[in-house]
Structure formats: C-alpha cells, structure tokens
CSV table of C-alpha atoms and ligand atoms in Angstrom, one decimal:
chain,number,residue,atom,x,y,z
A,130,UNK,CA,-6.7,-24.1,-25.1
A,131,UNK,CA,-4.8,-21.0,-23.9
A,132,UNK,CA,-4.9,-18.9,-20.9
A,133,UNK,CA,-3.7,-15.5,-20.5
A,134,UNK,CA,-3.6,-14.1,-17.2
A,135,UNK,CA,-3.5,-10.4,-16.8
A,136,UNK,CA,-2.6,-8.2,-14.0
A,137,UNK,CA,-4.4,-4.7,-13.2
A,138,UNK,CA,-2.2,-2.3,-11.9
A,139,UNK,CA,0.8,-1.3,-13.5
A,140,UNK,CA,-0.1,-3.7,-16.0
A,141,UNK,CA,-3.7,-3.5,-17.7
A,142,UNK,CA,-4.5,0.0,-16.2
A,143,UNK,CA,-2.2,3.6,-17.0
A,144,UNK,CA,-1.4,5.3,-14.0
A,145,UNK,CA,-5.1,6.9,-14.7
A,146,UNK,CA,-6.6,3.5,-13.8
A,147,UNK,CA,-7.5,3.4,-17.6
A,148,UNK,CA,-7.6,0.7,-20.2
A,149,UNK,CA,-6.0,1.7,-23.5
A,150,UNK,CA,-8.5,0.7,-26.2
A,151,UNK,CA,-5.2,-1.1,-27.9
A,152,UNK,CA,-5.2,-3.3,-25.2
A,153,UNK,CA,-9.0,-3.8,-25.3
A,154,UNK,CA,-8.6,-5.0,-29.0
A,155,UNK,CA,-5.5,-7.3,-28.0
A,156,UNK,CA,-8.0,-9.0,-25.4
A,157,UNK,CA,-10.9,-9.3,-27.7
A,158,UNK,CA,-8.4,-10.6,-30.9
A,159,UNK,CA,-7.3,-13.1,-28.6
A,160,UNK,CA,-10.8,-14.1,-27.4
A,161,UNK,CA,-11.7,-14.4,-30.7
A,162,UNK,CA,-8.8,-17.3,-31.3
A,163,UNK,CA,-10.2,-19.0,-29.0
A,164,UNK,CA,-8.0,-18.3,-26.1
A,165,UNK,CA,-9.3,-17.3,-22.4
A,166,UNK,CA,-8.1,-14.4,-21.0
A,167,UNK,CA,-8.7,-13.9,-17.5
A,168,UNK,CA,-7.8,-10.9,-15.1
A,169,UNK,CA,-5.8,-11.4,-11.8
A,170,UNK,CA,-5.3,-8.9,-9.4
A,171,UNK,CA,-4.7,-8.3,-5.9
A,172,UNK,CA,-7.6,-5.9,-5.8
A,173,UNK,CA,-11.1,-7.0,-4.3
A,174,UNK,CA,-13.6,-9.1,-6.9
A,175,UNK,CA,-16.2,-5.5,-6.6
A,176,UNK,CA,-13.6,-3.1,-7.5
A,177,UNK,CA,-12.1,-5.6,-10.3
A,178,UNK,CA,-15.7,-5.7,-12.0
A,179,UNK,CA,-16.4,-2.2,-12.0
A,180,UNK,CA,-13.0,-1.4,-14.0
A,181,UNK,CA,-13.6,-4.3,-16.5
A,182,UNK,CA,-17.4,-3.4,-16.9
A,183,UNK,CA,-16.7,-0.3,-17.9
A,184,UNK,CA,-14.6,-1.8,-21.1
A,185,UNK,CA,-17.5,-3.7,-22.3
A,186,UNK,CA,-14.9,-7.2,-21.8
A,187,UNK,CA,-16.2,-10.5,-20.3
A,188,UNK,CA,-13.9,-11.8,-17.9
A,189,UNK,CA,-13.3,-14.2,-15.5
A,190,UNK,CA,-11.8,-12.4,-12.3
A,191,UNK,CA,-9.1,-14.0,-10.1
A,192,UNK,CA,-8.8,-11.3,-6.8
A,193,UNK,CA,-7.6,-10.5,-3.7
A,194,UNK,CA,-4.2,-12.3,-5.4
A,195,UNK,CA,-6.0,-15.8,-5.7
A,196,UNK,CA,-8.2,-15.5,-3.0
A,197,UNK,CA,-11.6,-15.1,-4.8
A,198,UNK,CA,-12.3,-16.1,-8.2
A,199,UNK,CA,-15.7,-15.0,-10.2
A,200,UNK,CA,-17.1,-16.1,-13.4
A,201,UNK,CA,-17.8,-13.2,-15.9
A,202,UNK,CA,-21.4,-12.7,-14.8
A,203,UNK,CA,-19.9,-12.7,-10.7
A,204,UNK,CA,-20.4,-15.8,-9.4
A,205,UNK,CA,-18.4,-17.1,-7.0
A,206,UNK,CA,-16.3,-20.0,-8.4
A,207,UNK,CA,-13.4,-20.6,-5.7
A,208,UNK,CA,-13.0,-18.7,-2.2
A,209,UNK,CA,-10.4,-19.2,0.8
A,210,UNK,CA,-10.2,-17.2,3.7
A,211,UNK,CA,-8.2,-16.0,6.7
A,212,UNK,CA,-9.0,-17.7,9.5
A,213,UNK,CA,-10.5,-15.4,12.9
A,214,UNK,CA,-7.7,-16.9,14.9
A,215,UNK,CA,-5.0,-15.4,12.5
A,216,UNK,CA,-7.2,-12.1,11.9
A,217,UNK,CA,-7.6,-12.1,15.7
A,218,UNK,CA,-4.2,-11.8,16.2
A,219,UNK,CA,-2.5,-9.6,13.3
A,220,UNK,CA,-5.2,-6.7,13.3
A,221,UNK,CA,-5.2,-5.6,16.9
A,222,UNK,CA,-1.1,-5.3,16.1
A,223,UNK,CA,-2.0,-3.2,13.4
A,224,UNK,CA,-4.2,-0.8,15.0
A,225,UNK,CA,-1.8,-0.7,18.0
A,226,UNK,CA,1.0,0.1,15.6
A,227,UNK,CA,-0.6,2.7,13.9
A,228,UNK,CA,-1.0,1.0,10.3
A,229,UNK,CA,-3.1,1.8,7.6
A,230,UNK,CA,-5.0,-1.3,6.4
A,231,UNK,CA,-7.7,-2.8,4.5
A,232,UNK,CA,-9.8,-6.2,4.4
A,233,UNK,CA,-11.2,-7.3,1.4
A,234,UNK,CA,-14.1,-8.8,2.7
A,235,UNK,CA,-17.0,-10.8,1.1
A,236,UNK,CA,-19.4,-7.7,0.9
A,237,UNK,CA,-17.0,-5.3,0.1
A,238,UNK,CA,-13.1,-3.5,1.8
A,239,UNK,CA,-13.2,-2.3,5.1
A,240,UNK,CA,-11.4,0.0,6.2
A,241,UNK,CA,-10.2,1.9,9.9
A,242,UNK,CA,-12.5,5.9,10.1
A,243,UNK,CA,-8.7,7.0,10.8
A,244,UNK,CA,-6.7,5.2,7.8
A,245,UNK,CA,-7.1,8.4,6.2
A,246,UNK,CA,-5.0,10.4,8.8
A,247,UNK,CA,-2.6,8.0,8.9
A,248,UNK,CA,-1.5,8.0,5.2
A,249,UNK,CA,-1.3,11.8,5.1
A,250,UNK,CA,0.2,11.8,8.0
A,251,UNK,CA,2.9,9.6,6.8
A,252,UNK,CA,3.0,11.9,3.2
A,253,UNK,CA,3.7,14.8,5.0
A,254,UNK,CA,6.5,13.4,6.9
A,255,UNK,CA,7.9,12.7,4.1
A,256,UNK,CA,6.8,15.8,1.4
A,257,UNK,CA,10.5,17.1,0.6
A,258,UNK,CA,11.2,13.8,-1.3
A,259,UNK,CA,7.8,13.1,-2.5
A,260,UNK,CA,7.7,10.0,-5.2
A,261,UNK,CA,5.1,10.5,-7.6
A,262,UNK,CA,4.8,6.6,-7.1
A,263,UNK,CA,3.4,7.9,-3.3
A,264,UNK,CA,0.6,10.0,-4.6
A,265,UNK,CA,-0.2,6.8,-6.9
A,266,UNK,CA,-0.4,4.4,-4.4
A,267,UNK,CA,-2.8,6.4,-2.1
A,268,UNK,CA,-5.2,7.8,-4.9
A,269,UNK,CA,-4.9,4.2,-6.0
A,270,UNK,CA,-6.8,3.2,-2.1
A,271,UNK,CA,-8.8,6.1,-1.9
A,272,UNK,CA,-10.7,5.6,-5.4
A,273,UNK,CA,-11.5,2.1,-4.9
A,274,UNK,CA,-15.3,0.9,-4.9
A,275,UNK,CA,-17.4,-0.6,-2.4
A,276,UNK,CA,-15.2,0.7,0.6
A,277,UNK,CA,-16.9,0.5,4.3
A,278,UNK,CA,-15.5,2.4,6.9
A,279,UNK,CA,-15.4,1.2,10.3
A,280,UNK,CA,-13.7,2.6,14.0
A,281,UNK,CA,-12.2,-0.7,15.2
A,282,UNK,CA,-11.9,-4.4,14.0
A,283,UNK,CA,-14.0,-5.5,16.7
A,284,UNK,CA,-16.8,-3.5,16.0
A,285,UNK,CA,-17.2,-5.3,12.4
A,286,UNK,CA,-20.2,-8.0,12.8
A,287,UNK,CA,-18.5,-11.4,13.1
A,288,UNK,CA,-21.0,-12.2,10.2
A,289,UNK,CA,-19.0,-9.9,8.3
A,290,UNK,CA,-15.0,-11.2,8.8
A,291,UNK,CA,-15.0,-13.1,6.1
A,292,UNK,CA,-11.5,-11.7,5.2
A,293,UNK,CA,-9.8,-12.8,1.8
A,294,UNK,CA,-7.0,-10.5,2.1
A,295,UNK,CA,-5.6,-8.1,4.7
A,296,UNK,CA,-3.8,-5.2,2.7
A,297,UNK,CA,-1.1,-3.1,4.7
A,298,UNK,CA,0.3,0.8,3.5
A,299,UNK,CA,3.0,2.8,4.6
A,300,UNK,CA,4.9,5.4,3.2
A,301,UNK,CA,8.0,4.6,5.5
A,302,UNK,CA,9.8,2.3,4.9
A,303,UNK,CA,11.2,1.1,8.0
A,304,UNK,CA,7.6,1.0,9.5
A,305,UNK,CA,7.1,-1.5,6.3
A,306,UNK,CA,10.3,-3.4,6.8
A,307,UNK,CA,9.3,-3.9,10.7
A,308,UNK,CA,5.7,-4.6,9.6
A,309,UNK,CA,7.0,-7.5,7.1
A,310,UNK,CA,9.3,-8.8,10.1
A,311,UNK,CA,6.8,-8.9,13.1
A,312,UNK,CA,3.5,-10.3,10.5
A,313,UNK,CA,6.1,-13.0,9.2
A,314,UNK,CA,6.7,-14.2,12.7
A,315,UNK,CA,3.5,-13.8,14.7
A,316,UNK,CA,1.1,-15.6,11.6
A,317,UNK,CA,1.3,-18.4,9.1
A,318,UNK,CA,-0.2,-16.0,6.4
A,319,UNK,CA,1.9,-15.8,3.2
A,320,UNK,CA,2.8,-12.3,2.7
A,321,UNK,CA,3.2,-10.5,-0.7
A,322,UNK,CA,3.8,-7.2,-2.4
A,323,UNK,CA,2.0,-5.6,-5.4
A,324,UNK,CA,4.4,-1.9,-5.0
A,325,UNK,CA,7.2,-0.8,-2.8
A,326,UNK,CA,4.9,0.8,-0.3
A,327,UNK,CA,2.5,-2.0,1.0
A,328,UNK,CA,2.2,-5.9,2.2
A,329,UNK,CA,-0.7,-8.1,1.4
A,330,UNK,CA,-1.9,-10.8,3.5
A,331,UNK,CA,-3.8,-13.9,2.6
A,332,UNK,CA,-4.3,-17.8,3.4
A,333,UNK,CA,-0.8,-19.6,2.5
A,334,UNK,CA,-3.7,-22.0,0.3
A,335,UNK,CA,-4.4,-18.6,-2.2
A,336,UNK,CA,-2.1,-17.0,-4.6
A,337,UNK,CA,-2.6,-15.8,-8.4
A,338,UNK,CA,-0.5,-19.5,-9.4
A,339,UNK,CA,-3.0,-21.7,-7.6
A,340,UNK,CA,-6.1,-19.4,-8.4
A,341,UNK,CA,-4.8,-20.2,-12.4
A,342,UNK,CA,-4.4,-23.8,-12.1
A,343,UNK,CA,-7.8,-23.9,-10.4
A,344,UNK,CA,-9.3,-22.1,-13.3
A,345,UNK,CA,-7.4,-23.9,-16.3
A,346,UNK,CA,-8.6,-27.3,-14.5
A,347,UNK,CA,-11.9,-25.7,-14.6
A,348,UNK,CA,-11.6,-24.4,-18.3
A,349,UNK,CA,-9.9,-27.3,-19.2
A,350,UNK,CA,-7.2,-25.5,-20.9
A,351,UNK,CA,-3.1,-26.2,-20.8
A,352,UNK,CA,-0.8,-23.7,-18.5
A,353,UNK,CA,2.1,-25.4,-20.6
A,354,UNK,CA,0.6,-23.0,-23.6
A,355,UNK,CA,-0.3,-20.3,-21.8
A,356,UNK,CA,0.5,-16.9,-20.5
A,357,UNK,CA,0.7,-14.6,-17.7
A,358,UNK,CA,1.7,-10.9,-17.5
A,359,UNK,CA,2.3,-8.6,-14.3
A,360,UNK,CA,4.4,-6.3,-12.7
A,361,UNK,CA,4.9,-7.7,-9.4
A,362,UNK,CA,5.5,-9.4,-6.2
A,363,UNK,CA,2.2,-10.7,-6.2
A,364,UNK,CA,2.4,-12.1,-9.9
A,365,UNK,CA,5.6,-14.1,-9.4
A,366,UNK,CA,3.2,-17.3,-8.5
A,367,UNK,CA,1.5,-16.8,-11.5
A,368,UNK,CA,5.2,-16.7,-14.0
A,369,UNK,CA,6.1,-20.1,-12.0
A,370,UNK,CA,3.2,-21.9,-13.4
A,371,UNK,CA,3.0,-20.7,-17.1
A,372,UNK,CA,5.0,-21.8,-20.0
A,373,UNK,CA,5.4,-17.7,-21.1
A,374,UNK,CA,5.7,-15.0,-18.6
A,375,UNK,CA,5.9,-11.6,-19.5
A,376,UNK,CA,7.1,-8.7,-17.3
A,377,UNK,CA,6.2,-5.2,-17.9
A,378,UNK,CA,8.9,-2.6,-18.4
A,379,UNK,CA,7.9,-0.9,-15.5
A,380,UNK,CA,8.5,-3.5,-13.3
A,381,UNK,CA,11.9,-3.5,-11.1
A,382,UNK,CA,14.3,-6.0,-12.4
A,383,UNK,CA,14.1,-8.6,-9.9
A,384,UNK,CA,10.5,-9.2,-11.2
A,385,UNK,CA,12.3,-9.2,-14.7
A,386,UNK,CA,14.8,-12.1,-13.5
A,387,UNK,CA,11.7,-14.3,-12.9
A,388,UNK,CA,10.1,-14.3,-16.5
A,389,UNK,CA,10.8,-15.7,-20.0
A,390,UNK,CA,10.1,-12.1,-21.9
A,391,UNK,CA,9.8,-8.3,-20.9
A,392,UNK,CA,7.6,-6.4,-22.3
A,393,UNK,CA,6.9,-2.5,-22.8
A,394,UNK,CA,5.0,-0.5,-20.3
A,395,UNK,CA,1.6,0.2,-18.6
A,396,UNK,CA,1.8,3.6,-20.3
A,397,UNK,CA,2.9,2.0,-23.8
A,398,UNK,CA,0.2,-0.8,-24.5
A,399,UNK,CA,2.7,-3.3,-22.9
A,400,UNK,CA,-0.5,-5.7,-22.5
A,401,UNK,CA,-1.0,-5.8,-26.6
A,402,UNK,CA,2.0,-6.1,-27.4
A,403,UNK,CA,2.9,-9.4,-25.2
A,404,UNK,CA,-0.5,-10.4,-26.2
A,405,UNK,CA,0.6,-10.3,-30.0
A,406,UNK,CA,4.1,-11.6,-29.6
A,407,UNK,CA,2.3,-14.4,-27.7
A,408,UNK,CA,-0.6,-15.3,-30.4
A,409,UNK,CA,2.6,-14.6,-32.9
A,410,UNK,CA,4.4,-17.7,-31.1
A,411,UNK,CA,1.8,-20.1,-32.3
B,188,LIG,CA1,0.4,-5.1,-10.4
C-alpha cells in the first residue's frame, strides 16, 4: 500500500488558506484505490483539523513538522517534545532579543501579549518594499486556531510546557540570519524553515521523514511506493524517504533540486495533478 504525504501551506491550501475542490477529489480518488493519504505540516495538530474538517476528508495528521501525529478522529498516535532544559534556555533569548514566537503546545500555540507589536513593527520598517509574501506570512499567524496569549514564558504553568515546536518570525532578515546563528549554537534542536521569513524548532528525534516512516510502519504500507509533496525546508525530510517526491512550482529551486518531479502550483491544483501523474505511474 501507498502513502501520500501532503503538505499545507503553499501546497494543499491557496494563498486564501483554501482547498480547491479539485484537490479534494484527487485525495478522495486516491482514497478510493486504496492508497493513504496523510497531511503533514508544520502547523499545530488543532489548527491542522480545523482546515481539513472543514473539507469533509478523513486524515491522518502529522504536525508541528513530525512532532505530533493524530489518527483521523484525533487521537494521539506519536508525540516528542522539547525538553525544559532546551526551552529554558532558547526562550528567554528570544524575549530578550525581541523575537516574535510561538509554541505549539499540547493544549493549543502560545504566544507573547506583545508578538503582535513586534511583527508590525518589523512591517513597517520595512513598508517601501513590502512583499506580498510578508502580509501572507503574518495573516498566515494571526488566523490560526486555538492561540493563547501569554506576557512571559515563565508565567505559562509548567503543566502546560509541553512544547512540540518553537516557531520563530521576522521580517528582517538579518535579525533571522543572526537568530538561525545563535539558536544553532546555544541548542541541540534541529532547526527548519517552512518560508523565507521564519525558523522552526523541534526535538532533533521529529521531522515530517521520521513522522512518515512511523506512520507507514504503523499502516503497514511501503515508502518505496509512495509519495510526498511540499514546498519546503521543512518537507525536504519527507522527499529523502519516498520513492516519488514532488515539488510545487512555487517552491524556490533549491527545494526543486531535492525531488524526482515538479509539479504546478498552490494556486493551479498542483496537489491533483501530482496526485494523478502518481496514480498514472502505477
Ligand atoms: Ca509548506
């Protein structure tokens, strides 16, 4: 039996956070012939569920980039955390540098009162040039669900630092080049990307690759005859450990250099069509 993994954003979802019905009738084709599509994304397993509820599709949900992954009716299947020691030691940096962050907690993302401020602080700064990519990126934060605000780190409930993922965002890029350089060297974290603008954090034992050999172990389907599709830092672990990898148009070419096909874009039903050309293969 096949897999096919399936990124969120950039891939699945328009830049509307939609789901084209195309590519809802690609996923349920290719339920129907017996193949298990799963979602992976680097968004938290609450904010995942509510997108793909809304489509009426039955998933399985690999989040927080390999972190977490859920059955289709939620349960909890896998989970691997970041330890207080490490979390303890990269957030008070963060706060002290002025960073806007998340953690994607067990009950939900957490997030600084002031994160806000920051970001459109940082947009203004930086309004005569103004990527429509930038706007994206922070509606893309700012509409998530199940978001709890809080003033500091330390005032969370150690009952409640359960972190799978500590997500970063800046809108300059050196503050994102010197965040990447001091977070490499002060943790053991593995550190990936899902867009030009942030850095995501998680235990080195997490990524979409392991999350999918966990789940074709459990499903007790074949990688060697599956697929993956993303658009990506974050999905690169994910291309390494399928036979067919598809990269969306949209991604940059470096992500393109690491897969066996390209496909079209977020905007163009690029999910269907590697879907098809996949099913086509066989
Ligand atoms: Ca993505």
């Amino acid at each position: 039996m096949s897999i096919i993994a399936i990124d969120l954003d950039g891939t699945l979802l328009t830049t509307n956070h939609e789901i084209s019905q195309e590519n809802i009738e690609a996923i349920k084709q290719a339920q129907k012939s017996g193949n298990k599509v799963v979602i992976a994304t680097g968004r938290a397993h609450e904010d995942a569920r509510q997108i793909i509820k809304q489509t009426g599709l039955s998933l399985p949900i690999i989040s927080a980039n390999g972190a977490t992954i859920h059955s289709p009716e939620g349960t909890e299947l896998f989970s691997s955390v970041i330890s207080s020691k490490e979390a303890d030691r990269i957030i008070p940096w963060l706060e002290k540098n002025n960073y806007y962050y998340e953690l994607t907690c067990k009950n939900g993302i957490y997030t600084q009162k002031t994160g806000k401020e920051i970001l459109e602080q940082e947009m203004k700064e930086i309004s005569e040039e103004k990527h429509p990519l930038i706007q994206y990126a922070y509606d893309t934060q700012m509409t998530q669900a199940g978001v709890v605000q809080f003033d500091t780190y330390q005032t969370i409930h150690e009952d409640e630092r359960r972190i799978y993922k500590i997500f970063i965002l800046t809108f300059d890029e050196e503050k994102r080049r010197v965040g990447w350089e001091r977070l490499s060297e002060m943790s053991e974290l593995t550190i990936v990307y899902s867009s030009k603008y942030n850095l995501e954090l998680h235990n080195p034992e997490s990524s979409k690759g392991k999350a999918l050999q966990y789940i074709s172990k459990l499903l007790d389907s074949d990688l060697d005859v599956s697929m993956a599709v993303g658009d990506s830092g974050n999905d690169l672990s994910m291309f390494e450990v399928v036979s067919n990898s598809y990269a969306m148009e949209n991604a940059d070419d470096t992500i393109k250099s690491h897969t066996t096909s390209t496909t079209t874009t977020n905007e163009t039903h690029g999910v269907a069509k590697a879907i098809e050309e996949f099913l086509g293969k066989r």
